Amino acid sequence: MDLISQVKMADVMMKFLRGDMTRITPYPFTAGKPSFLPDGDPRLPRSTPEREGIPSGYLREFFRAADDSSSLPLLHSAAVLCHGKLVACVSRAPYTAALPHMTFSFSKTVVAMAVGLAAEEGLLSVTDKVVSFFPEKQPPLFRSPRMAALEVRHLLTMTSAANFNEAGSEMERDWVRAFFFSDCSSMPGEHFHYNSMNSYLLAAIVCRVTGKSLTEYLTPRLFDPLGIPPVYWETCPMGVEKGGWGLYLRVTDMAKLGELCLRGGVWEGKQILPRSWVEQMHTFSVETGRRGMELYGYQQWSFPAPRSYQFNGVFGQYAVVLPEYDMVIATTGGDSALFYNRVLRAIDRFFGSGAPARFAFWREQNPACGVSRLCRDPLPDNPAALRLLRDPWSDPEPVSPLRALRRLLPFGSAHPAPLPPLPDAALRFCAADLPGGSPASRIPAPESGEEEAPAAAAGQEPSPAAGAEKNGVEETLAVPENGGAPDGSGSVRDGVEASAPGAGRDFAGSGVPDGDGGQAPDAPPDEGKGEADGSGWYRVGKSFGTLLPLILAGLTNNFAPAVSRIRFRTEGRRFFVDLALGGEEAVTLPVGLNGEAARCTLTVNGEPYAAAVRGLFREDEDGRDVLLLDVFFLETPCVRRLKIIRTAPNALCIRFLEYPTVEDAAQMLLGLVSGPDSSAGVWDLFGQDILRQRLYSRMKQITLPKASALRQEG
């Protein structure tokens, strides 16, 4: 990072440490992300694991090894293709494979595909000088010989040695100009240095030579032929797709891109990508020095298994191509590990370099499986094992005779059970003093047909209507209706509760089944928002606590005002939390209880976010009521947790936590600030270690905010 960039970075850091988030970048936030409609049709041929030579029990064990967390899911969704067919697609509650998900650096490989298509059309060559595409962006006086030597292939292999990095994008409006003005730290081609701005410049080059946006260029050439629904790709302040990040895809679409590479660029008999380009993408010649991903090709990483490779995005956005087993495994997630995590280790153990030993051990434990060669010897269908695979993380429960009878009776789904009474703690949060009787007794029972039954919690199988019974094979091969998750169930199996009238409803116009099997109504345009009027509000003291997690806000530049007021209320047997963000506008959170999450769409600064909210009441060691409120941003790896402690009848203490954790957010931020040379950079502008410690203490106040709140009178 050059001196000018360091000074600019110091200014950004000072704004951050002052909490001046809305002016942290030289360009304002502009809402652009659409409200995604869930689409559960994978547009892929389907099969069962057994028919493709994989025991369902072995696959279930793999999913459980990839994520054994009992609280916050680390793996959100996963899709497994074998022999070109979708054999499994699962999601952990409250996530769904029907929604697009942030892919982070996974998108870099998609940029490489665009470069290959442009090269095939004769629009560019990998040996072209990068400066030739943007002569008007060059410095007017001094022009670096190192920058003049930079070629397209150096951008593809992360060997550009460019000084302008991700941190620089927070300080500049014109990223292309800033790239050329910042020079290179060494001659291109000498060293590997991972830098997302290489991918951004590749995207800008494709836009320049094609005269189209990257999305416009790729849609008829790549996305449409693969049956990928219209995609959203975030853009820079100048309107160019970010390239190295910002692409949203469903997990099944991520798997398709891996399958395209596995087939040498061929899809349904048609050559989509040039075969020679696909081979160049995973011809690994650059050493990275990173465990589990030691080599780098054209925007693509190696993988420990023989001949395998991976698309890799931080926090668990992967597509691993495994030619030895003719497989592709794609995942989305929220793991705090930045690049190589337990999901990739599980893939390597079950289907990579450790697969022979692992499968041999599994066969010893399951001698009746009847298969000796994984992914090669077909097996008879196993409906019981397939049903367990629908939710690999739930433990099977014995079905009582009464429950089995209820499944067969026609009134089994016509009269759903009413919601249970709210816990006493919920009532104590809603009012400082409720005279007379037990709190639960003052909640009126719902009238007949008024309340909806919650959707099945994670690990519970909803009772189907009479005549709707299918065996596991039929469920797996069925094409789900629009909005259903492609996991064979025909519905979004994310364990969420339908939202109450007047609050955040299901995703607008999604057609996602609600809790009783009907269709949730379309949400109004301002769904999830309201005015901060009425009674029962607590005024929150000054803090840096916001609704959006820091990682999400930093990635999208959407820094919302801090929470200024909070209110708790009930409607029937449903519980809600209202948050006022700075001014008078409020966001309503419908809270799912009993281990479930309530689905809604939250709008922050005009940008919609598909979310699910889950609440847990408990007591701390001092006997005080505590509400743990988890807000899952379903299209991202991020979760905002509010730990709300009722310190007195009219007083609260609120802690703002986030996952991936604030330590991970700080690690990412400081890593970007420090640049490739950790011994120099912006910290040197702040002085010695003692000052660094003070700054870190201040950073903790911002990334781990805590606030007190007092109930307003009247």
XYZ file of C-alpha atoms in Angstrom:
714
model
C 0.000 0.000 0.000
C 1.585 3.311 -1.094
C 1.791 6.393 1.133
C -1.251 8.139 -0.346
C -3.327 4.999 0.091
C -2.102 4.630 3.667
C -3.182 8.176 4.465
C -6.614 7.530 2.944
C -6.851 4.277 4.855
C -5.969 6.086 8.062
C -8.854 8.474 7.408
C -11.213 5.531 6.876
C -9.996 3.925 10.097
C -10.487 7.123 12.075
C -14.059 7.426 10.781
C -14.635 3.813 11.735
C -13.226 4.318 15.219
C -15.398 7.418 15.665
C -18.401 5.355 14.620
C -19.014 7.620 11.621
C -20.168 4.701 9.477
C -22.408 6.568 7.041
C -19.427 8.575 5.751
C -16.808 5.850 5.894
C -16.611 5.606 2.082
C -16.386 8.451 -0.460
C -19.546 7.232 -2.162
C -23.047 6.891 -0.681
C -24.915 3.642 -0.265
C -27.351 2.883 -3.077
C -29.925 0.130 -2.628
C -29.834 -2.308 -5.520
C -30.455 -5.857 -4.325
C -33.901 -7.154 -5.294
C -36.241 -9.045 -3.020
C -35.533 -12.581 -4.194
C -38.419 -14.943 -4.835
C -37.706 -18.474 -3.609
C -37.358 -20.907 -6.495
C -37.069 -24.540 -5.494
C -36.885 -26.056 -8.979
C -33.221 -27.032 -9.492
C -33.694 -27.645 -13.240
C -31.500 -30.707 -12.956
C -32.080 -34.409 -13.613
C -32.751 -36.177 -10.327
C -31.862 -39.554 -8.935
C -31.474 -41.290 -5.606
C -28.083 -41.757 -3.948
C -28.448 -45.546 -4.136
C -29.034 -45.553 -7.892
C -25.757 -43.654 -8.316
C -23.816 -45.929 -5.970
C -23.918 -43.904 -2.734
C -25.633 -45.335 0.353
C -27.962 -42.682 1.785
C -26.662 -43.499 5.250
C -23.098 -42.697 4.177
C -24.239 -39.391 2.680
C -26.168 -38.570 5.852
C -23.070 -39.239 7.934
C -21.102 -36.887 5.668
C -23.578 -34.041 6.196
C -23.445 -34.517 9.951
C -19.641 -34.486 9.891
C -19.659 -31.303 7.802
C -21.687 -29.490 10.469
C -22.369 -30.864 13.934
C -23.264 -27.507 15.475
C -26.316 -27.720 17.714
C -27.038 -23.980 17.827
C -26.199 -21.813 14.816
C -25.836 -23.696 11.509
C -22.386 -23.521 9.951
C -23.545 -25.249 6.773
C -26.656 -23.583 5.359
C -27.447 -25.653 2.261
C -25.738 -28.349 0.223
C -26.312 -29.954 -3.170
C -24.680 -33.209 -4.292
C -24.453 -34.223 -7.949
C -23.259 -37.673 -8.964
C -23.026 -38.827 -12.587
C -24.684 -35.545 -13.571
C -27.787 -36.062 -11.418
C -28.949 -34.317 -8.267
C -28.974 -36.994 -5.568
C -29.327 -34.792 -2.483
C -30.157 -31.196 -1.622
C -30.486 -30.359 2.062
C -30.750 -27.258 4.222
C -30.389 -26.612 7.933
C -33.205 -24.698 9.574
C -34.010 -21.897 9.030
C -32.119 -21.741 5.712
C -33.479 -22.871 2.354
C -31.862 -23.908 -0.911
C -34.634 -22.083 -2.771
C -33.087 -18.653 -2.110
C -29.940 -17.223 -3.726
C -27.029 -16.837 -1.329
C -23.972 -14.585 -1.209
C -21.127 -16.512 -2.846
C -18.206 -14.186 -2.021
C -15.033 -15.269 -3.873
C -16.829 -18.189 -5.516
C -17.733 -15.548 -8.105
C -14.085 -15.200 -9.144
C -14.292 -18.487 -11.035
C -17.405 -17.217 -12.831
C -15.377 -14.176 -13.915
C -12.731 -16.533 -15.319
C -15.464 -18.241 -17.345
C -16.454 -14.854 -18.780
C -12.838 -14.168 -19.740
C -12.675 -17.551 -21.475
C -15.823 -16.836 -23.464
C -14.500 -13.420 -24.506
C -11.181 -14.986 -25.533
C -13.024 -17.600 -27.608
C -14.841 -14.778 -29.402
C -11.519 -13.117 -30.198
C -12.159 -10.096 -27.987
C -9.037 -10.537 -25.858
C -6.035 -12.747 -25.168
C -4.440 -13.788 -21.885
C -1.184 -12.168 -23.036
C -2.793 -8.776 -23.703
C -1.350 -5.912 -21.691
C -3.879 -4.756 -19.135
C -3.076 -1.062 -19.668
C -4.157 -1.383 -23.314
C -7.804 -1.735 -22.299
C -7.910 1.503 -20.294
C -5.495 4.062 -21.791
C -7.550 6.940 -20.393
C -7.129 5.654 -16.816
C -3.318 5.797 -16.797
C -1.324 8.345 -14.744
C -0.556 11.420 -16.880
C 3.125 11.685 -15.915
C 4.870 8.700 -14.341
C 3.918 5.304 -15.735
C 5.292 2.288 -13.944
C 7.189 -0.299 -16.019
C 5.787 -2.979 -13.713
C 2.226 -1.923 -14.435
C 3.084 -1.739 -18.142
C 4.215 -5.389 -18.008
C 0.980 -6.602 -16.404
C -0.962 -9.087 -18.570
C -4.423 -10.622 -18.324
C -2.943 -13.974 -17.289
C -1.355 -12.353 -14.231
C -4.779 -11.185 -13.090
C -6.177 -14.677 -13.643
C -3.465 -16.360 -11.553
C -3.298 -13.738 -8.755
C 0.311 -12.872 -9.612
C -0.224 -9.219 -10.560
C 1.463 -7.887 -7.379
C -1.006 -4.970 -7.562
C -0.989 -2.678 -4.533
C -4.626 -1.645 -4.913
C -6.612 -4.170 -2.876
C -9.988 -4.699 -1.225
C -9.255 -2.065 1.402
C -8.598 0.443 -1.356
C -12.076 -0.105 -2.741
C -13.433 1.488 0.447
C -11.541 4.695 -0.324
C -12.044 5.244 -4.055
C -14.965 5.762 -6.410
C -13.121 4.847 -9.620
C -11.556 1.473 -8.894
C -9.987 1.054 -12.351
C -8.190 4.386 -12.143
C -7.051 3.673 -8.580
C -5.713 0.280 -9.666
C -3.382 1.835 -12.243
C -2.360 4.746 -10.029
C -1.258 2.430 -7.187
C 1.451 0.494 -9.107
C 2.685 -3.065 -8.383
C 4.928 -4.136 -5.514
C 7.060 -6.358 -7.790
C 7.201 -7.534 -11.373
C 4.011 -9.390 -12.358
C 4.240 -13.171 -12.452
C 6.802 -13.542 -9.671
C 4.650 -14.153 -6.584
C 1.150 -15.265 -5.634
C -0.820 -12.666 -3.704
C -4.561 -13.108 -3.324
C -6.292 -9.859 -4.250
C -9.950 -9.522 -5.218
C -9.213 -6.422 -7.277
C -7.536 -8.673 -9.858
C -10.939 -10.260 -10.416
C -12.626 -6.871 -10.464
C -10.282 -5.651 -13.195
C -11.000 -8.805 -15.212
C -14.713 -8.011 -14.934
C -14.041 -4.439 -16.054
C -12.025 -5.715 -19.041
C -14.858 -8.028 -20.134
C -17.311 -5.138 -19.844
C -14.998 -2.911 -21.903
C -14.403 -5.363 -24.770
C -18.016 -6.576 -24.981
C -19.764 -3.247 -24.456
C -22.098 -4.953 -21.972
C -22.310 -5.486 -18.261
C -20.863 -8.760 -17.036
C -24.335 -10.052 -16.189
C -25.718 -9.070 -19.596
C -22.818 -10.795 -21.311
C -23.032 -14.029 -19.309
C -26.808 -14.455 -19.220
C -27.330 -15.804 -22.777
C -23.936 -17.551 -22.892
C -23.784 -19.206 -19.459
C -26.677 -18.627 -17.071
C -29.595 -19.285 -19.441
C -28.143 -22.476 -21.001
C -27.602 -23.903 -17.496
C -31.116 -23.009 -16.350
C -29.865 -20.513 -13.768
C -32.574 -17.950 -12.887
C -31.789 -14.238 -13.343
C -28.855 -13.402 -11.091
C -27.935 -10.347 -9.060
C -24.323 -9.162 -8.968
C -23.349 -6.160 -6.864
C -21.619 -3.331 -8.717
C -18.899 -0.816 -7.890
C -19.653 2.929 -7.665
C -18.996 3.189 -11.428
C -21.569 0.491 -12.252
C -19.213 -2.424 -13.051
C -19.857 -5.774 -11.371
C -17.472 -6.286 -8.461
C -16.175 -9.494 -10.019
C -14.325 -10.875 -7.017
C -17.463 -10.929 -4.875
C -21.088 -9.782 -4.848
C -22.728 -12.597 -6.864
C -25.838 -14.314 -5.440
C -26.623 -17.887 -6.531
C -28.698 -20.815 -5.312
C -26.653 -23.755 -4.102
C -27.954 -25.910 -6.970
C -26.770 -23.283 -9.467
C -23.344 -23.326 -7.832
C -23.319 -27.088 -8.339
C -24.229 -26.637 -12.020
C -21.166 -24.473 -12.599
C -19.005 -27.176 -11.039
C -20.703 -29.805 -13.187
C -20.023 -27.708 -16.293
C -16.304 -27.783 -15.508
C -16.422 -31.508 -14.733
C -17.881 -32.135 -18.220
C -15.221 -30.056 -19.962
C -17.568 -27.134 -20.622
C -20.356 -29.278 -22.105
C -23.966 -28.937 -20.910
C -26.748 -31.129 -22.273
C -24.624 -31.994 -25.290
C -23.707 -28.394 -26.139
C -20.248 -26.874 -25.711
C -20.865 -23.866 -23.446
C -17.271 -23.138 -22.410
C -14.291 -23.986 -24.623
C -12.814 -27.273 -23.423
C -9.288 -25.915 -23.716
C -10.208 -22.989 -21.463
C -11.724 -25.260 -18.817
C -8.505 -27.269 -18.796
C -6.439 -24.094 -18.419
C -8.593 -22.972 -15.496
C -7.520 -25.961 -13.409
C -4.001 -26.354 -14.756
C -2.392 -25.375 -11.475
C 1.039 -23.790 -11.787
C 1.089 -21.201 -8.995
C 1.942 -22.197 -5.427
C -0.158 -20.468 -2.777
C 1.314 -21.756 0.480
C -2.182 -22.393 1.886
C -3.106 -25.694 3.495
C -5.738 -27.670 1.622
C -5.543 -25.343 -1.369
C -1.859 -25.299 -2.224
C -2.123 -24.458 -5.939
C -3.955 -21.851 -8.010
C -5.056 -21.817 -11.638
C -7.295 -19.359 -13.457
C -9.339 -18.037 -10.515
C -9.662 -21.602 -9.223
C -8.072 -23.484 -6.315
C -6.718 -27.000 -6.075
C -8.227 -29.552 -3.681
C -6.384 -32.376 -1.868
C -8.133 -35.234 -3.713
C -6.623 -36.507 -6.997
C -7.453 -34.345 -10.051
C -9.966 -32.350 -8.008
C -10.405 -28.591 -7.680
C -12.715 -26.073 -6.070
C -14.600 -22.819 -6.385
C -13.994 -21.154 -3.010
C -15.778 -18.316 -1.215
C -15.144 -17.318 2.394
C -17.371 -18.551 5.223
C -18.289 -21.777 3.411
C -19.410 -20.994 -0.167
C -17.921 -23.881 -2.141
C -18.246 -26.104 -5.164
C -15.810 -29.021 -5.111
C -15.325 -31.001 -8.325
C -14.314 -34.646 -7.728
C -13.563 -36.404 -11.046
C -12.527 -39.661 -9.314
C -16.139 -40.166 -8.197
C -17.832 -38.167 -10.978
C -19.227 -35.869 -8.293
C -19.787 -32.208 -7.516
C -20.587 -31.012 -3.995
C -21.726 -27.402 -3.520
C -22.393 -25.682 -0.201
C -23.379 -22.352 1.294
C -22.619 -21.519 4.897
C -21.662 -19.197 7.705
C -18.515 -20.763 9.122
C -15.998 -18.400 10.697
C -13.113 -20.123 8.887
C -12.238 -17.854 5.996
C -11.161 -20.292 3.278
C -10.631 -23.902 4.389
C -13.097 -25.150 6.992
C -14.635 -28.322 8.373
C -16.960 -28.664 5.357
C -13.998 -28.999 2.994
C -12.268 -31.348 5.418
C -15.399 -33.525 5.498
C -15.598 -33.557 1.693
C -11.976 -34.677 1.510
C -12.521 -37.319 4.195
C -15.697 -38.832 2.693
C -15.233 -38.273 -1.057
C -11.639 -37.131 -1.508
C -8.245 -38.452 -0.502
C -9.631 -40.104 2.635
C -12.637 -41.723 0.951
C -11.235 -45.269 0.453
C -10.420 -45.684 4.143
C -13.558 -43.914 5.341
C -15.907 -45.912 3.120
C -14.207 -49.180 4.070
C -14.768 -48.338 7.735
C -18.402 -47.431 7.055
C -18.977 -50.752 5.265
C -17.612 -52.608 8.290
C -20.145 -50.797 10.456
C -22.938 -51.371 7.908
C -22.303 -54.795 6.329
C -25.807 -54.931 4.849
C -25.180 -51.976 2.526
C -24.154 -54.363 -0.255
C -21.809 -52.046 -2.181
C -18.061 -52.354 -2.540
C -17.203 -49.426 -4.826
C -18.425 -45.963 -3.920
C -20.266 -44.149 -6.736
C -19.791 -47.121 -9.073
C -22.058 -49.977 -7.986
C -25.803 -49.160 -8.045
C -27.852 -50.200 -5.019
C -31.530 -50.980 -4.496
C -33.582 -47.978 -3.422
C -33.836 -47.466 0.331
C -36.950 -45.340 1.074
C -36.389 -45.347 4.844
C -32.814 -44.080 4.508
C -33.925 -41.452 1.994
C -36.484 -40.075 4.437
C -33.746 -39.690 7.039
C -31.623 -37.888 4.455
C -34.250 -35.160 4.111
C -32.964 -33.732 7.400
C -29.598 -35.340 8.148
C -29.217 -33.482 11.452
C -32.371 -34.819 13.099
C -32.420 -38.085 14.970
C -35.218 -40.467 13.978
C -38.012 -40.746 16.494
C -40.208 -43.804 16.885
C -43.650 -43.254 15.402
C -46.370 -44.052 17.891
C -49.501 -45.901 16.701
C -51.574 -42.786 17.450
C -49.308 -40.580 15.335
C -49.382 -43.096 12.494
C -53.191 -43.163 12.666
C -53.413 -39.355 12.602
C -51.370 -39.316 9.400
C -53.967 -41.458 7.688
C -57.053 -39.586 8.866
C -58.431 -36.827 6.605
C -58.708 -34.330 9.463
C -55.017 -34.675 10.330
C -54.044 -31.436 8.581
C -57.433 -29.701 8.597
C -57.313 -28.954 12.334
C -53.776 -27.927 13.244
C -52.900 -27.721 16.895
C -53.044 -24.196 18.334
C -49.862 -22.413 19.261
C -48.782 -22.994 22.860
C -49.183 -20.155 25.368
C -46.400 -17.616 25.457
C -43.875 -18.071 28.265
C -44.271 -15.849 31.315
C -40.979 -14.128 30.512
C -42.428 -12.855 27.225
C -45.209 -11.114 29.137
C -42.766 -9.606 31.593
C -40.815 -8.105 28.696
C -44.011 -6.665 27.227
C -45.192 -4.820 30.333
C -43.548 -3.489 33.471
C -46.479 -4.426 35.709
C -49.317 -6.771 34.785
C -51.762 -7.020 37.702
C -53.796 -10.061 38.542
C -53.500 -13.676 37.540
C -50.664 -15.553 35.884
C -49.297 -13.898 32.748
C -50.081 -16.857 30.522
C -53.709 -16.878 31.579
C -54.183 -13.346 30.286
C -53.399 -14.341 26.704
C -56.748 -15.051 25.065
C -57.107 -18.410 23.433
C -57.397 -18.150 19.648
C -60.781 -18.464 18.104
C -61.438 -21.484 15.951
C -59.398 -21.224 12.775
C -57.707 -17.993 13.876
C -54.198 -19.246 14.545
C -51.983 -21.153 12.189
C -49.934 -24.075 13.382
C -46.201 -23.515 13.198
C -44.223 -25.340 10.577
C -42.348 -28.398 11.688
C -39.332 -27.679 13.809
C -35.960 -28.843 12.629
C -35.880 -32.584 12.762
C -39.667 -33.080 12.821
C -41.591 -34.376 9.868
C -44.846 -32.520 9.133
C -47.968 -34.631 8.970
C -49.126 -34.893 5.367
C -52.740 -34.794 4.342
C -54.564 -37.992 3.683
C -53.555 -39.582 0.426
C -50.380 -37.529 0.275
C -48.048 -40.229 1.580
C -45.024 -40.864 -0.629
C -42.116 -43.122 -0.061
C -38.634 -41.635 0.118
C -37.844 -42.513 -3.503
C -40.875 -40.683 -4.920
C -40.141 -37.649 -2.762
C -36.536 -37.513 -3.917
C -37.356 -37.764 -7.620
C -40.338 -35.378 -7.540
C -39.862 -31.904 -8.999
C -40.889 -29.473 -6.231
C -43.370 -26.700 -6.763
C -42.077 -23.164 -7.118
C -40.783 -22.068 -3.759
C -40.099 -25.560 -2.483
C -36.641 -26.648 -1.554
C -35.240 -29.241 -3.960
C -34.641 -31.751 -1.201
C -37.343 -34.165 -2.230
C -39.883 -32.859 0.248
C -41.690 -30.504 -2.099
C -41.582 -27.688 0.438
C -39.086 -25.366 2.007
C -38.004 -27.473 4.946
C -36.510 -24.747 7.058
C -38.565 -25.176 10.191
C -40.006 -21.682 10.085
C -43.236 -20.356 11.457
C -45.681 -18.377 9.332
C -45.751 -14.724 10.303
C -48.722 -13.120 11.967
C -51.026 -10.680 10.209
C -49.859 -7.117 10.524
C -46.210 -8.049 10.949
C -43.471 -9.327 8.690
C -45.087 -11.965 6.498
C -43.465 -14.590 4.319
C -41.179 -13.455 1.519
C -43.184 -11.209 -0.746
C -44.975 -13.128 -3.453
C -42.929 -16.228 -2.821
C -45.622 -18.827 -2.696
C -43.659 -20.556 0.048
C -46.018 -22.803 1.989
C -46.915 -21.437 5.384
C -47.206 -23.388 8.577
C -50.469 -25.187 7.825
C -49.686 -26.164 4.267
C -51.562 -23.261 2.664
C -50.035 -20.396 0.739
C -48.774 -17.339 2.545
C -50.348 -14.159 1.160
C -48.262 -11.665 -0.722
C -46.668 -9.134 1.590
C -47.446 -5.437 1.186
C -44.704 -3.190 -0.211
C -43.686 -1.846 3.212
C -43.826 -5.231 4.917
C -41.577 -5.485 7.939
C -41.615 -1.734 8.533
C -43.734 0.544 10.651
C -43.767 3.751 12.619
C -42.148 4.037 16.033
C -45.298 5.286 17.724
C -47.545 3.880 20.434
C -46.627 2.841 23.963
C -44.307 0.306 25.526
C -41.080 1.616 24.011
C -37.711 1.461 25.735
C -35.301 4.253 24.841
C -31.878 2.778 24.078
C -28.795 4.640 25.242
C -26.132 5.749 22.789
C -24.245 2.828 21.297
C -22.988 1.424 18.007
C -25.521 -1.419 18.050
C -27.324 -1.849 14.721
C -29.591 -4.460 13.176
C -27.237 -5.387 10.329
C -24.117 -7.337 11.345
C -20.848 -5.497 10.767
C -19.615 -7.941 8.112
C -22.813 -7.567 6.107
C -22.857 -3.779 6.463
C -19.212 -3.510 5.427
C -19.637 -5.753 2.393
C -22.646 -3.857 1.073
C -21.763 -0.375 2.399
C -25.192 -0.382 4.053
C -24.426 1.140 7.448
C -27.768 1.610 9.173
C -28.362 3.936 12.142
C -28.001 2.482 15.611
C -31.023 1.037 17.396
C -32.589 3.954 19.272
C -35.701 2.303 20.738
C -37.030 -1.197 21.291
C -40.477 -2.558 22.113
C -41.949 -5.984 22.866
C -45.560 -6.865 22.104
C -47.897 -9.769 21.485
C -50.745 -10.534 19.106
C -52.681 -13.516 20.339
C -50.044 -16.117 21.068
C -47.404 -14.541 18.859
C -44.492 -12.445 20.025
C -42.942 -9.439 18.258
C -39.989 -7.116 18.754
C -40.045 -3.638 17.199
C -36.763 -1.803 16.613
C -36.507 1.912 15.826
C -33.381 2.575 13.768
C -32.273 6.112 14.459
C -35.426 8.013 13.486
C -39.117 7.272 13.737
C -39.233 4.369 11.293
C -39.416 0.962 12.955
C -38.611 -2.571 11.821
C -40.863 -5.346 13.097
C -39.363 -8.721 13.954
C -41.876 -11.581 14.235
C -40.221 -13.925 16.723
C -40.482 -17.689 16.444
C -40.343 -19.588 19.718
C -39.992 -23.232 20.767
C -36.888 -23.705 18.630
C -38.495 -22.396 15.456
C -37.840 -19.236 13.462
C -40.393 -16.824 12.014
C -39.802 -15.741 8.442
C -39.992 -12.144 7.261
C -38.469 -9.592 4.912
C -36.561 -6.766 6.603
C -35.903 -3.535 4.738
C -32.916 -1.455 5.858
C -32.102 1.778 4.008
C -34.344 0.618 1.173
C -32.572 -2.744 0.728
C -34.658 -5.905 1.358
C -33.239 -8.863 3.272
C -34.908 -12.257 3.587
C -34.689 -13.087 7.278
C -35.839 -15.505 9.947
C -36.087 -14.612 13.631
C -35.837 -17.003 16.565
C -36.187 -16.213 20.253
C -35.199 -18.104 23.382
C -36.183 -17.068 26.908
C -34.103 -18.129 29.873
C -32.804 -16.905 33.239
C -29.238 -15.875 33.991
C -27.296 -16.746 37.136
C -28.944 -13.821 38.966
C -32.461 -14.978 38.126
C -33.039 -12.190 35.588
C -35.062 -12.725 32.423
C -32.917 -13.025 29.300
C -34.095 -13.031 25.690
C -31.666 -14.387 23.099
C -32.906 -13.032 19.779
C -31.288 -14.471 16.640
C -31.896 -12.709 13.322
C -30.775 -14.952 10.440
C -30.099 -13.081 7.200
C -30.915 -16.029 4.973
C -29.110 -14.891 1.808
C -25.858 -14.282 3.679
C -23.549 -16.023 6.161
C -24.506 -13.485 8.840
C -26.572 -13.756 12.013
C -27.285 -10.868 14.369
C -27.824 -11.938 17.978
C -29.339 -9.590 20.539
C -28.847 -10.678 24.133
C -31.470 -8.687 26.021
C -31.335 -8.820 29.826
C -34.225 -7.473 31.900
C -32.196 -5.832 34.663
C -35.233 -4.195 36.335
C -38.988 -3.970 35.658
C -38.376 -0.905 33.464
C -34.746 -1.376 32.412
C -32.811 -3.500 29.927
C -29.223 -4.265 29.036
C -28.691 -5.139 25.365
C -25.605 -6.810 23.931
C -25.156 -6.884 20.158
C -23.350 -10.004 18.928
C -22.886 -11.389 15.446
C -21.882 -14.606 13.727
C -19.469 -15.112 12.093
C -18.076 -13.481 15.186
C -16.899 -9.921 15.590
C -13.379 -11.265 16.028
C -13.650 -12.693 12.529
C -14.936 -9.353 11.255
C -12.000 -7.556 12.873
C -9.583 -10.119 11.454
C -10.927 -9.536 7.953
C -10.843 -5.758 8.371
C -7.329 -5.601 9.801
C -6.099 -8.108 7.233
C -7.324 -5.863 4.432
C -5.865 -2.789 6.103
C -2.442 -4.354 6.625
C -2.073 -5.498 3.033
C 0.478 -8.072 1.840
C 3.226 -6.773 4.133
C 1.972 -7.172 7.682
C 5.024 -5.408 9.082
C 4.046 -2.123 7.467
C 0.887 -0.301 6.579
C -1.708 1.814 8.218
C -0.891 0.756 11.796
C 2.506 2.451 11.481
C 0.666 5.742 11.096
C -0.888 5.254 14.531
C 2.304 4.658 16.477
C 3.472 2.012 18.886
C 1.889 -1.095 20.386
C 0.302 0.731 23.319
C -1.689 2.881 20.904
C -2.670 -0.207 18.937
C -4.098 -1.701 22.119
C -6.155 1.422 22.752
C -7.452 1.320 19.203
C -8.321 -2.348 19.603
C -10.224 -1.517 22.779
C -12.142 1.130 20.864
C -12.793 -1.320 18.055
C -14.328 -3.743 20.551
C -16.782 -1.026 21.594
C -17.885 -0.776 17.971
C -17.863 -4.450 17.049
C -19.178 -5.671 20.434
C -21.603 -2.883 21.333
C -23.575 -2.867 24.565
C -26.405 -0.514 25.480
C -28.787 0.156 28.340
C -32.456 0.942 27.797
C -35.134 2.535 29.991
C -38.861 2.214 29.499
C -40.553 5.415 28.343
C -43.520 6.679 30.297
C -46.802 7.277 28.519
